[in-house]
Amino acid sequence: MSVAPALQEIFERIKKHPLTPQEEATLVRIRERSIRNVTIAGILGLSSGILYARRRQFRPLPTCFFAGFAGMMGVQFGTMLSGWMAKREIEKLPDSKRFIQIFKEARDEMLNERFQRHQPFPSDRRHSGPDAIMRGASIDRDESEHAVTFGSPNDVETAPTRAGADDASTWQRVRAQNKPESAWDRLRAQQHQRPQSQQQQQQQQEGTLPPAWSETQDASRGTSTEESFPRSREDFEQVRGAAGVRRNQYGDIIE
């Protein structure tokens, strides 16, 4: 069993930095102790899991799961113990802060590379190159052809809506034509006509009516006046008799 992959990668990155002979010796010593601690802790965890499963008389499949879990816990414990021991070794160095800074830089570089490796950036090989560009162009072309052929979804949804609105307005007009006129409708019509007649009277008084309207009114007024005049003696007698004036046979007024 070897040291944890993350810790091993950090050690390899630290070697790339310029180190003093004492720092190199400390790094080798930390690496050897880490390998030893992780290996021993993993073996102890696996053995403890198997012994505990046999004592509890577990079946073979649960025994394997429990032993594997105990071995993983042992490896984690060995890694933590190795880190604590490495810290103590680094503190013994004359320039311990520099070595700690190198360790942090190596760890940050590893984490950043892993993050970029698992995140699908546009610069990734799987999503770049001429093939990816051609695929994107073909997808855009298919979408544009689909939009030209079938139209946008908004247009498709708007057509039934407009048809339904036209049907509703037609149905309302038919109902309005067949609906009998109520007293309220007649009252509203009278109230609507009354302001118009009042406005016409006011315009007539002010002399602001159109010429055609004035000529029509004058013509109708003159016609009615001419028709009211008696045209013969008999008509004159009828008008005079209707007025209530009594005369004798000679035409004198009887009081």
Coordinates of N, CA and C in Angstrom, one line a residue:
M1 N 0.8 -1.2 0.0 CA 0.0 0.0 0.0 C 0.9 1.2 0.0
S2 N 0.6 2.2 -0.9 CA 1.4 3.4 -1.0 C 0.6 4.5 -0.3
V3 N 1.4 5.7 -0.3 CA 0.8 6.9 0.3 C -0.4 7.4 -0.6
A4 N -1.2 8.2 0.0 CA -2.4 8.7 -0.7 C -2.0 9.4 -1.9
P5 N -2.8 9.3 -3.0 CA -2.4 10.0 -4.3 C -2.2 11.5 -4.2
A6 N -3.1 12.1 -3.4 CA -3.0 13.6 -3.3 C -1.7 14.0 -2.6
L7 N -1.3 13.3 -1.5 CA -0.1 13.6 -0.9 C 1.1 13.3 -1.7
Q8 N 1.1 12.2 -2.5 CA 2.1 11.9 -3.4 C 2.3 12.9 -4.5
E9 N 1.2 13.5 -5.0 CA 1.3 14.5 -6.0 C 1.9 15.8 -5.5
I10 N 1.5 16.1 -4.2 CA 2.1 17.3 -3.6 C 3.6 17.2 -3.5
F11 N 4.1 16.0 -3.1 CA 5.5 15.8 -2.9 C 6.2 16.0 -4.3
E12 N 5.6 15.5 -5.4 CA 6.2 15.6 -6.7 C 6.3 17.1 -7.1
R13 N 5.3 17.8 -6.7 CA 5.3 19.3 -7.1 C 6.3 20.1 -6.3
I14 N 6.5 19.7 -5.0 CA 7.5 20.3 -4.2 C 8.9 20.2 -4.7
K15 N 9.1 19.0 -5.3 CA 10.5 18.7 -5.8 C 10.8 19.7 -7.0
K16 N 9.8 20.2 -7.7 CA 10.1 21.1 -8.8 C 10.6 22.5 -8.3
H17 N 10.4 22.8 -7.1 CA 10.9 24.1 -6.5 C 12.3 24.0 -6.1
P18 N 13.0 25.1 -6.1 CA 14.4 25.1 -5.6 C 14.5 24.9 -4.1
L19 N 15.1 23.8 -3.7 CA 15.2 23.4 -2.2 C 16.6 23.3 -1.8
T20 N 16.8 23.6 -0.5 CA 18.2 23.4 0.1 C 18.4 22.0 0.4
P21 N 19.6 21.5 0.6 CA 19.9 20.1 0.9 C 19.1 19.7 2.2
Q22 N 19.0 20.5 3.2 CA 18.3 20.2 4.4 C 16.8 20.0 4.1
E23 N 16.3 20.9 3.3 CA 14.9 20.8 2.9 C 14.6 19.5 2.1
E24 N 15.5 19.2 1.2 CA 15.4 17.9 0.5 C 15.4 16.7 1.4
A25 N 16.3 16.7 2.3 CA 16.4 15.6 3.3 C 15.1 15.5 4.1
T26 N 14.6 16.6 4.5 CA 13.4 16.6 5.3 C 12.2 16.1 4.5
L27 N 12.2 16.5 3.2 CA 11.1 16.1 2.3 C 11.1 14.5 2.1
V28 N 12.3 14.0 2.0 CA 12.5 12.5 1.8 C 12.0 11.8 3.1
R29 N 12.4 12.4 4.2 CA 12.1 11.7 5.5 C 10.5 11.8 5.7
I30 N 9.9 12.9 5.3 CA 8.5 13.0 5.5 C 7.8 12.1 4.6
R31 N 8.3 11.9 3.4 CA 7.7 11.0 2.4 C 7.8 9.5 2.9
E32 N 8.9 9.1 3.4 CA 9.1 7.8 3.9 C 8.2 7.5 5.1
R33 N 8.1 8.4 6.0 CA 7.2 8.2 7.2 C 5.7 8.2 6.8
S34 N 5.4 9.0 5.8 CA 4.0 9.0 5.3 C 3.6 7.7 4.7
I35 N 4.5 7.1 3.9 CA 4.2 5.8 3.3 C 4.1 4.8 4.4
R36 N 5.0 4.8 5.3 CA 5.0 3.8 6.4 C 3.7 4.0 7.3
N37 N 3.4 5.2 7.6 CA 2.2 5.4 8.5 C 0.9 5.0 7.8
V38 N 0.8 5.4 6.5 CA -0.5 5.1 5.8 C -0.6 3.6 5.6
T39 N 0.5 2.9 5.3 CA 0.5 1.4 5.1 C 0.1 0.7 6.3
I40 N 0.8 1.1 7.4 CA 0.5 0.4 8.7 C -1.0 0.6 9.1
A41 N -1.4 1.9 9.0 CA -2.8 2.2 9.4 C -3.8 1.5 8.6
G42 N -3.6 1.3 7.3 CA -4.5 0.6 6.4 C -4.6 -0.8 6.7
I43 N -3.4 -1.5 7.0 CA -3.4 -2.9 7.3 C -4.1 -3.1 8.6
L44 N -3.8 -2.3 9.6 CA -4.5 -2.4 10.9 C -6.0 -2.3 10.8
G45 N -6.4 -1.3 10.0 CA -7.9 -1.1 9.8 C -8.5 -2.3 9.2
L46 N -7.9 -2.8 8.1 CA -8.5 -4.0 7.4 C -8.5 -5.2 8.3
S47 N -7.4 -5.5 9.0 CA -7.4 -6.6 9.9 C -8.4 -6.5 11.0
S48 N -8.6 -5.3 11.6 CA -9.5 -5.1 12.7 C -10.9 -5.4 12.1
G49 N -11.2 -4.9 10.9 CA -12.6 -5.2 10.4 C -12.8 -6.6 10.2
I50 N -11.9 -7.4 9.7 CA -12.1 -8.8 9.4 C -12.3 -9.5 10.8
L51 N -11.5 -9.2 11.8 CA -11.6 -9.9 13.1 C -13.0 -9.6 13.7
Y52 N -13.4 -8.3 13.6 CA -14.7 -8.0 14.2 C -15.8 -8.6 13.5
A53 N -15.7 -8.8 12.1 CA -16.8 -9.4 11.4 C -16.9 -10.9 11.7
R54 N -15.7 -11.6 11.9 CA -15.8 -13.0 12.3 C -16.3 -13.2 13.7
R55 N -15.9 -12.3 14.6 CA -16.5 -12.5 15.9 C -18.0 -12.3 15.9
R56 N -18.5 -11.4 15.1 CA -19.9 -11.2 15.0 C -20.6 -12.2 14.1
Q57 N -19.8 -13.0 13.5 CA -20.3 -14.1 12.6 C -21.2 -13.5 11.4
F58 N -20.5 -12.5 10.8 CA -21.2 -11.9 9.6 C -21.1 -12.8 8.5
R59 N -21.9 -12.7 7.5 CA -21.8 -13.4 6.3 C -20.7 -12.9 5.4
P60 N -20.3 -13.7 4.4 CA -19.1 -13.3 3.6 C -19.2 -11.9 3.0
L61 N -20.4 -11.6 2.4 CA -20.6 -10.3 1.7 C -20.5 -9.1 2.7
P62 N -21.3 -9.2 3.8 CA -21.1 -8.1 4.8 C -19.7 -8.0 5.4
T63 N -19.0 -9.2 5.5 CA -17.7 -9.1 6.0 C -16.7 -8.4 5.1
C64 N -16.9 -8.6 3.8 CA -16.0 -7.9 2.8 C -16.3 -6.4 2.9
F65 N -17.6 -6.0 2.9 CA -17.9 -4.6 3.0 C -17.4 -3.9 4.3
F66 N -17.5 -4.6 5.4 CA -17.1 -4.0 6.7 C -15.6 -3.9 6.7
A67 N -14.9 -5.0 6.2 CA -13.4 -5.0 6.2 C -12.9 -3.9 5.3
G68 N -13.5 -3.7 4.1 CA -13.1 -2.6 3.2 C -13.3 -1.2 3.9
F69 N -14.4 -1.0 4.5 CA -14.7 0.3 5.2 C -13.6 0.5 6.3
A70 N -13.3 -0.5 7.1 CA -12.3 -0.4 8.1 C -11.0 -0.1 7.6
G71 N -10.6 -0.7 6.4 CA -9.3 -0.4 5.8 C -9.2 1.1 5.3
M72 N -10.3 1.6 4.7 CA -10.3 3.0 4.3 C -10.2 3.9 5.4
M73 N -10.9 3.6 6.5 CA -10.7 4.5 7.7 C -9.3 4.5 8.2
G74 N -8.6 3.3 8.2 CA -7.2 3.2 8.6 C -6.3 4.1 7.7
V75 N -6.6 4.1 6.4 CA -5.8 4.9 5.5 C -5.9 6.4 5.8
Q76 N -7.2 6.8 6.0 CA -7.4 8.2 6.4 C -6.7 8.6 7.7
F77 N -6.8 7.7 8.7 CA -6.1 8.0 9.9 C -4.6 8.1 9.7
G78 N -4.0 7.2 8.9 CA -2.6 7.2 8.6 C -2.2 8.5 7.9
T79 N -3.1 9.0 7.0 CA -2.8 10.3 6.3 C -2.8 11.4 7.3
M80 N -3.7 11.5 8.2 CA -3.8 12.6 9.1 C -2.6 12.5 10.1
L81 N -2.2 11.3 10.5 CA -1.0 11.2 11.3 C 0.2 11.6 10.6
S82 N 0.3 11.3 9.3 CA 1.5 11.7 8.5 C 1.6 13.2 8.4
G83 N 0.4 13.8 8.2 CA 0.4 15.3 8.1 C 0.9 16.0 9.4
W84 N 0.4 15.4 10.5 CA 0.8 16.0 11.8 C 2.3 15.8 12.0
M85 N 2.9 14.6 11.7 CA 4.3 14.4 11.8 C 5.1 15.3 10.9
A86 N 4.6 15.5 9.6 CA 5.3 16.3 8.7 C 5.4 17.8 9.2
K87 N 4.3 18.2 9.8 CA 4.3 19.6 10.3 C 5.4 19.8 11.4
R88 N 5.5 18.8 12.2 CA 6.6 18.8 13.3 C 8.0 18.8 12.6
E89 N 8.2 18.1 11.6 CA 9.5 18.0 10.9 C 9.8 19.4 10.2
I90 N 8.8 20.0 9.6 CA 9.0 21.3 8.9 C 9.3 22.4 9.9
E91 N 8.7 22.3 11.1 CA 8.9 23.4 12.1 C 10.4 23.4 12.6
K92 N 11.1 22.3 12.4 CA 12.5 22.2 12.8 C 13.4 22.8 11.8
L93 N 13.0 23.1 10.6 CA 13.8 23.7 9.6 C 14.1 25.2 10.0
P94 N 15.3 25.7 9.6 CA 15.6 27.1 9.8 C 14.6 28.1 9.2
D95 N 14.3 27.8 7.9 CA 13.3 28.7 7.1 C 12.1 27.9 6.9
S96 N 11.4 27.6 8.0 CA 10.2 26.8 7.9 C 9.0 27.5 7.1
K97 N 9.0 28.8 7.3 CA 7.9 29.5 6.6 C 8.0 29.4 5.1
R98 N 9.2 29.4 4.6 CA 9.4 29.3 3.1 C 8.9 27.9 2.7
F99 N 9.3 26.9 3.4 CA 8.9 25.5 3.0 C 7.4 25.4 3.1
I100 N 6.8 26.0 4.1 CA 5.3 25.9 4.2 C 4.7 26.6 3.0
Q101 N 5.2 27.7 2.6 CA 4.7 28.5 1.5 C 4.8 27.6 0.2
I102 N 5.9 26.9 0.0 CA 6.1 26.1 -1.1 C 5.0 24.9 -1.1
F103 N 4.8 24.4 0.1 CA 3.8 23.3 0.2 C 2.4 23.9 -0.1
K104 N 2.1 25.1 0.3 CA 0.7 25.6 0.0 C 0.6 25.9 -1.5
E105 N 1.7 26.4 -2.1 CA 1.6 26.7 -3.6 C 1.4 25.4 -4.4
A106 N 2.1 24.3 -4.0 CA 2.0 23.0 -4.6 C 0.6 22.5 -4.5
R107 N 0.0 22.6 -3.3 CA -1.4 22.2 -3.0 C -2.4 23.0 -3.8
D108 N -2.2 24.3 -3.9 CA -3.1 25.1 -4.7 C -3.1 24.8 -6.2
E109 N -1.9 24.6 -6.7 CA -1.7 24.2 -8.1 C -2.4 22.9 -8.4
M110 N -2.3 22.0 -7.5 CA -2.9 20.7 -7.7 C -4.5 20.8 -7.7
L111 N -5.0 21.6 -6.8 CA -6.5 21.8 -6.7 C -7.0 22.5 -7.9
N112 N -6.3 23.5 -8.4 CA -6.7 24.3 -9.5 C -6.7 23.4 -10.8
E113 N -5.7 22.6 -11.0 CA -5.7 21.8 -12.1 C -6.8 20.7 -12.1
R114 N -7.0 20.2 -10.9 CA -8.1 19.2 -10.8 C -9.5 19.9 -11.1
F115 N -9.6 21.1 -10.6 CA -10.9 21.8 -10.9 C -11.1 22.1 -12.4
Q116 N -10.0 22.5 -13.0 CA -10.1 22.8 -14.5 C -10.3 21.5 -15.3
R117 N -9.7 20.5 -14.8 CA -9.8 19.2 -15.5 C -11.3 18.6 -15.5
H118 N -12.0 18.8 -14.4 CA -13.3 18.3 -14.3 C -14.4 19.3 -14.7
Q119 N -14.1 20.5 -14.9 CA -15.1 21.5 -15.4 C -15.0 21.6 -16.9
P120 N -16.1 21.5 -17.6 CA -16.2 21.6 -19.1 C -16.0 23.0 -19.6
F121 N -14.7 23.5 -19.6 CA -14.4 24.8 -20.2 C -14.5 24.7 -21.7
P122 N -14.7 25.9 -22.4 CA -14.8 25.9 -23.8 C -13.4 25.4 -24.4
S123 N -12.3 25.6 -23.7 CA -11.0 25.3 -24.2 C -10.7 23.8 -24.1
D124 N -11.7 23.0 -23.6 CA -11.5 21.6 -23.4 C -11.3 20.9 -24.8
R125 N -10.5 19.9 -24.9 CA -10.3 19.2 -26.1 C -11.6 18.6 -26.7
R126 N -12.4 18.1 -25.8 CA -13.7 17.5 -26.3 C -14.6 18.5 -26.9
H127 N -14.5 19.8 -26.6 CA -15.4 20.8 -27.0 C -14.7 21.9 -27.9
S128 N -13.6 21.6 -28.4 CA -12.9 22.6 -29.3 C -12.4 21.9 -30.5
G129 N -11.9 22.7 -31.4 CA -11.3 22.2 -32.7 C -12.3 22.4 -33.8
P130 N -11.9 22.0 -35.0 CA -12.8 22.2 -36.2 C -14.0 21.3 -36.1
D131 N -14.0 20.1 -35.6 CA -15.2 19.3 -35.5 C -16.2 20.0 -34.7
A132 N -15.8 20.5 -33.5 CA -16.8 21.2 -32.7 C -17.4 22.4 -33.4
I133 N -16.6 23.2 -34.1 CA -17.1 24.3 -34.9 C -18.1 23.9 -35.9
M134 N -17.8 22.8 -36.6 CA -18.7 22.3 -37.7 C -20.0 21.8 -37.0
R135 N -19.9 21.2 -35.9 CA -21.1 20.7 -35.2 C -22.0 21.9 -34.8
G136 N -21.4 22.9 -34.3 CA -22.1 24.1 -33.9 C -22.8 24.8 -35.0
A137 N -22.1 24.8 -36.2 CA -22.7 25.5 -37.4 C -23.8 24.7 -37.9
S138 N -23.7 23.3 -37.9 CA -24.8 22.5 -38.4 C -26.0 22.6 -37.4
I139 N -25.8 22.7 -36.1 CA -26.9 22.9 -35.2 C -27.6 24.2 -35.4
D140 N -26.9 25.3 -35.6 CA -27.5 26.6 -35.9 C -28.3 26.6 -37.2
R141 N -27.7 25.9 -38.2 CA -28.4 25.8 -39.5 C -29.7 25.1 -39.4
D142 N -29.7 24.0 -38.6 CA -30.9 23.2 -38.5 C -32.0 24.0 -37.7
E143 N -31.6 24.8 -36.7 CA -32.5 25.6 -35.9 C -33.1 26.7 -36.8
S144 N -32.3 27.3 -37.7 CA -32.9 28.4 -38.5 C -33.8 27.8 -39.5
E145 N -33.5 26.6 -40.1 CA -34.4 26.0 -41.1 C -35.7 25.6 -40.4
H146 N -35.6 25.1 -39.2 CA -36.8 24.7 -38.4 C -37.7 26.0 -38.2
A147 N -37.0 27.1 -37.9 CA -37.8 28.3 -37.6 C -38.5 28.8 -38.8
V148 N -37.8 28.7 -40.0 CA -38.4 29.2 -41.3 C -39.5 28.3 -41.7
T149 N -39.4 27.0 -41.5 CA -40.4 26.1 -42.0 C -41.7 26.1 -41.2
F150 N -41.5 26.1 -39.9 CA -42.6 25.9 -39.0 C -43.0 27.2 -38.3
G151 N -42.2 28.2 -38.4 CA -42.5 29.4 -37.7 C -42.2 29.3 -36.2
S152 N -42.3 30.5 -35.6 CA -42.0 30.5 -34.1 C -43.2 30.0 -33.3
P153 N -42.9 29.4 -32.1 CA -44.0 28.9 -31.3 C -45.0 30.0 -30.9
N154 N -44.6 31.3 -30.9 CA -45.5 32.4 -30.5 C -46.5 32.6 -31.6
D155 N -46.1 32.5 -32.9 CA -47.0 32.6 -34.0 C -48.0 31.5 -34.0
V156 N -47.6 30.3 -33.7 CA -48.5 29.2 -33.7 C -49.5 29.3 -32.6
E157 N -49.1 29.8 -31.5 CA -50.0 30.0 -30.4 C -50.9 31.2 -30.5
T158 N -50.5 32.2 -31.3 CA -51.3 33.4 -31.5 C -52.5 33.2 -32.5
A159 N -52.3 32.3 -33.5 CA -53.3 32.1 -34.5 C -54.6 31.6 -33.8
P160 N -54.6 30.5 -33.0 CA -55.9 30.1 -32.4 C -56.5 31.2 -31.5
T161 N -55.6 32.0 -30.9 CA -56.1 33.0 -30.0 C -56.9 34.1 -30.7
R162 N -56.3 34.5 -31.9 CA -57.0 35.5 -32.7 C -58.3 34.9 -33.2
A163 N -58.3 33.7 -33.7 CA -59.6 33.1 -34.2 C -60.6 33.0 -33.1
G164 N -60.2 32.7 -31.9 CA -61.2 32.6 -30.8 C -61.7 34.0 -30.5
A165 N -60.9 35.0 -30.6 CA -61.4 36.4 -30.3 C -62.4 36.9 -31.4
D166 N -62.1 36.5 -32.7 CA -63.1 36.9 -33.7 C -64.4 36.2 -33.5
D167 N -64.4 34.9 -33.2 CA -65.6 34.2 -33.0 C -66.4 34.8 -31.8
A168 N -65.7 35.2 -30.8 CA -66.4 35.7 -29.6 C -67.0 37.1 -30.0
S169 N -66.3 37.9 -30.7 CA -66.9 39.2 -31.1 C -68.1 39.0 -32.1
T170 N -68.0 38.0 -33.0 CA -69.2 37.8 -33.9 C -70.4 37.3 -33.1
W171 N -70.1 36.4 -32.1 CA -71.2 35.9 -31.3 C -71.9 37.0 -30.5
Q172 N -71.1 38.0 -30.0 CA -71.6 39.1 -29.2 C -72.5 40.0 -30.1
R173 N -72.1 40.2 -31.4 CA -72.9 41.0 -32.3 C -74.2 40.3 -32.6
V174 N -74.2 39.0 -32.8 CA -75.4 38.3 -33.0 C -76.4 38.4 -31.9
R175 N -75.8 38.2 -30.6 CA -76.7 38.3 -29.5 C -77.2 39.7 -29.3
A176 N -76.4 40.7 -29.6 CA -76.9 42.1 -29.4 C -78.0 42.4 -30.4
Q177 N -78.0 41.8 -31.7 CA -79.0 42.1 -32.6 C -80.3 41.4 -32.2
N178 N -80.2 40.1 -31.7 CA -81.4 39.4 -31.3 C -82.0 39.7 -30.0
K179 N -81.3 40.5 -29.2 CA -81.7 40.8 -27.8 C -82.7 41.9 -27.9
P180 N -83.9 41.7 -27.2 CA -84.9 42.8 -27.2 C -84.5 44.0 -26.5
E181 N -85.0 45.2 -26.9 CA -84.6 46.4 -26.3 C -85.3 46.6 -25.0
S182 N -84.6 46.8 -23.9 CA -85.2 47.0 -22.6 C -85.4 48.4 -22.3
A183 N -86.1 48.7 -21.2 CA -86.4 50.0 -20.8 C -85.1 50.8 -20.4
W184 N -84.1 50.1 -19.9 CA -82.8 50.7 -19.6 C -82.1 51.2 -20.9
D185 N -82.2 50.3 -21.9 CA -81.6 50.7 -23.2 C -82.3 52.0 -23.8
R186 N -83.6 52.0 -23.7 CA -84.3 53.2 -24.3 C -84.0 54.4 -23.5
L187 N -83.8 54.3 -22.1 CA -83.5 55.4 -21.3 C -82.1 55.9 -21.7
R188 N -81.2 55.0 -21.9 CA -79.8 55.4 -22.2 C -79.8 56.1 -23.6
A189 N -80.6 55.6 -24.5 CA -80.7 56.3 -25.9 C -81.2 57.7 -25.8
Q190 N -82.3 57.8 -25.0 CA -82.9 59.2 -24.8 C -81.8 60.1 -24.1
Q191 N -81.1 59.6 -23.1 CA -80.1 60.5 -22.5 C -79.0 60.8 -23.5
H192 N -78.7 59.9 -24.4 CA -77.7 60.2 -25.4 C -78.1 61.2 -26.4
Q193 N -79.4 61.2 -26.8 CA -80.0 62.1 -27.8 C -80.3 63.5 -27.2
R194 N -80.6 63.5 -25.9 CA -80.9 64.8 -25.3 C -79.8 65.8 -25.3
P195 N -78.6 65.4 -24.9 CA -77.5 66.4 -25.1 C -77.3 66.9 -26.5
Q196 N -77.5 66.0 -27.5 CA -77.3 66.5 -28.9 C -78.4 67.5 -29.2
S197 N -79.7 67.3 -28.8 CA -80.7 68.3 -29.1 C -80.4 69.6 -28.4
Q198 N -80.0 69.5 -27.1 CA -79.7 70.7 -26.4 C -78.5 71.5 -27.1
Q199 N -77.5 70.7 -27.6 CA -76.4 71.4 -28.2 C -76.9 72.0 -29.5
Q200 N -77.8 71.4 -30.3 CA -78.3 72.0 -31.5 C -79.1 73.3 -31.2
Q201 N -79.9 73.3 -30.1 CA -80.6 74.5 -29.7 C -79.7 75.6 -29.4
Q202 N -78.6 75.3 -28.6 CA -77.7 76.3 -28.2 C -76.9 76.9 -29.4
Q203 N -76.6 76.0 -30.3 CA -75.9 76.5 -31.6 C -76.9 77.3 -32.4
Q204 N -78.2 77.0 -32.4 CA -79.1 77.8 -33.1 C -79.3 79.2 -32.5
Q205 N -79.3 79.2 -31.2 CA -79.4 80.5 -30.5 C -78.1 81.4 -30.7
E206 N -77.0 80.7 -30.7 CA -75.7 81.5 -30.9 C -75.4 81.8 -32.4
G207 N -76.2 81.1 -33.3 CA -75.9 81.3 -34.7 C -74.7 80.6 -35.2
T208 N -74.4 79.4 -34.6 CA -73.2 78.7 -35.0 C -73.6 77.4 -35.7
L209 N -74.9 77.2 -36.1 CA -75.3 76.1 -36.8 C -74.8 76.1 -38.3
P210 N -74.5 75.0 -38.9 CA -74.1 75.1 -40.3 C -75.1 75.7 -41.2
P211 N -74.7 76.3 -42.3 CA -75.6 76.9 -43.3 C -76.7 76.0 -43.8
A212 N -76.3 74.7 -44.1 CA -77.3 73.8 -44.6 C -78.4 73.5 -43.6
W213 N -78.0 73.4 -42.3 CA -79.0 73.2 -41.3 C -79.9 74.4 -41.1
S214 N -79.3 75.6 -41.2 CA -80.2 76.8 -41.1 C -81.1 76.9 -42.2
E215 N -80.6 76.6 -43.5 CA -81.5 76.7 -44.6 C -82.6 75.7 -44.5
T216 N -82.3 74.5 -44.0 CA -83.3 73.5 -43.9 C -84.4 73.9 -42.9
Q217 N -83.9 74.5 -41.7 CA -84.9 74.9 -40.7 C -85.7 76.0 -41.2
D218 N -85.1 77.0 -42.0 CA -85.9 78.1 -42.5 C -86.9 77.6 -43.5
A219 N -86.5 76.7 -44.4 CA -87.4 76.2 -45.4 C -88.6 75.5 -44.8
S220 N -88.3 74.7 -43.8 CA -89.4 74.0 -43.1 C -90.3 74.9 -42.4
R221 N -89.7 76.0 -41.8 CA -90.5 77.0 -41.0 C -91.3 77.8 -42.0
G222 N -90.7 78.2 -43.2 CA -91.5 78.9 -44.2 C -92.6 78.1 -44.8
T223 N -92.3 76.8 -45.0 CA -93.3 76.0 -45.6 C -94.5 75.8 -44.6
S224 N -94.2 75.6 -43.4 CA -95.3 75.5 -42.4 C -96.1 76.8 -42.3
T225 N -95.5 77.9 -42.4 CA -96.2 79.2 -42.3 C -97.1 79.4 -43.5
E226 N -96.6 79.1 -44.7 CA -97.4 79.3 -45.9 C -98.6 78.3 -45.9
E227 N -98.4 77.1 -45.4 CA -99.5 76.2 -45.3 C -100.5 76.6 -44.3
S228 N -100.1 77.3 -43.3 CA -101.1 77.8 -42.3 C -102.0 78.9 -42.7
F229 N -101.6 79.7 -43.8 CA -102.5 80.8 -44.3 C -103.7 80.2 -45.0
P230 N -104.9 80.8 -44.8 CA -106.1 80.4 -45.6 C -106.0 80.8 -47.0
R231 N -106.3 79.9 -48.0 CA -106.2 80.2 -49.4 C -107.5 80.6 -50.0
S232 N -108.6 80.5 -49.4 CA -109.9 80.9 -49.9 C -110.8 81.5 -48.8
R233 N -112.0 82.0 -49.2 CA -112.9 82.6 -48.3 C -113.5 81.5 -47.3
E234 N -113.7 80.3 -47.9 CA -114.2 79.2 -47.0 C -113.2 78.9 -45.9
D235 N -111.9 78.8 -46.4 CA -110.9 78.5 -45.4 C -110.8 79.6 -44.3
F236 N -111.0 80.9 -44.8 CA -110.9 82.0 -43.9 C -112.0 81.9 -42.9
E237 N -113.3 81.6 -43.4 CA -114.4 81.4 -42.5 C -114.2 80.3 -41.4
Q238 N -113.6 79.2 -41.9 CA -113.3 78.1 -41.0 C -112.3 78.5 -39.9
V239 N -111.3 79.3 -40.3 CA -110.3 79.7 -39.4 C -110.9 80.7 -38.4
R240 N -111.8 81.6 -38.9 CA -112.4 82.5 -38.0 C -113.4 81.9 -37.1
G241 N -114.1 80.9 -37.6 CA -115.1 80.1 -36.7 C -114.3 79.4 -35.7
A242 N -113.2 78.8 -36.0 CA -112.4 78.1 -35.0 C -111.8 79.0 -34.0
A243 N -111.7 80.3 -34.3 CA -111.2 81.2 -33.3 C -112.2 81.6 -32.3
G244 N -113.5 81.3 -32.5 CA -114.5 81.5 -31.5 C -115.2 82.9 -31.6
V245 N -115.0 83.6 -32.8 CA -115.7 84.9 -33.0 C -117.0 84.6 -33.7
R246 N -118.1 85.1 -33.2 CA -119.5 84.9 -33.8 C -119.8 86.2 -34.6
R247 N -120.4 86.0 -35.8 CA -120.8 87.1 -36.7 C -122.3 86.7 -37.2
N248 N -122.9 87.8 -37.6 CA -124.3 87.6 -38.1 C -124.2 87.3 -39.6
Q249 N -125.4 87.4 -40.2 CA -125.5 87.0 -41.6 C -124.9 88.1 -42.5
Y250 N -124.7 89.3 -41.9 CA -124.1 90.4 -42.7 C -122.6 90.5 -42.4
G251 N -122.1 89.7 -41.6 CA -120.7 89.7 -41.3 C -120.3 90.6 -40.1
D252 N -121.3 91.1 -39.4 CA -120.9 91.9 -38.3 C -120.6 91.1 -37.1
I253 N -119.7 91.5 -36.2 CA -119.3 90.7 -35.1 C -120.4 90.9 -34.0
I254 N -120.8 89.7 -33.5 CA -121.8 89.7 -32.4 C -121.0 89.6 -31.1
E255 N -121.2 90.6 -30.2 CA -120.5 90.6 -29.0 C -121.3 89.8 -27.9

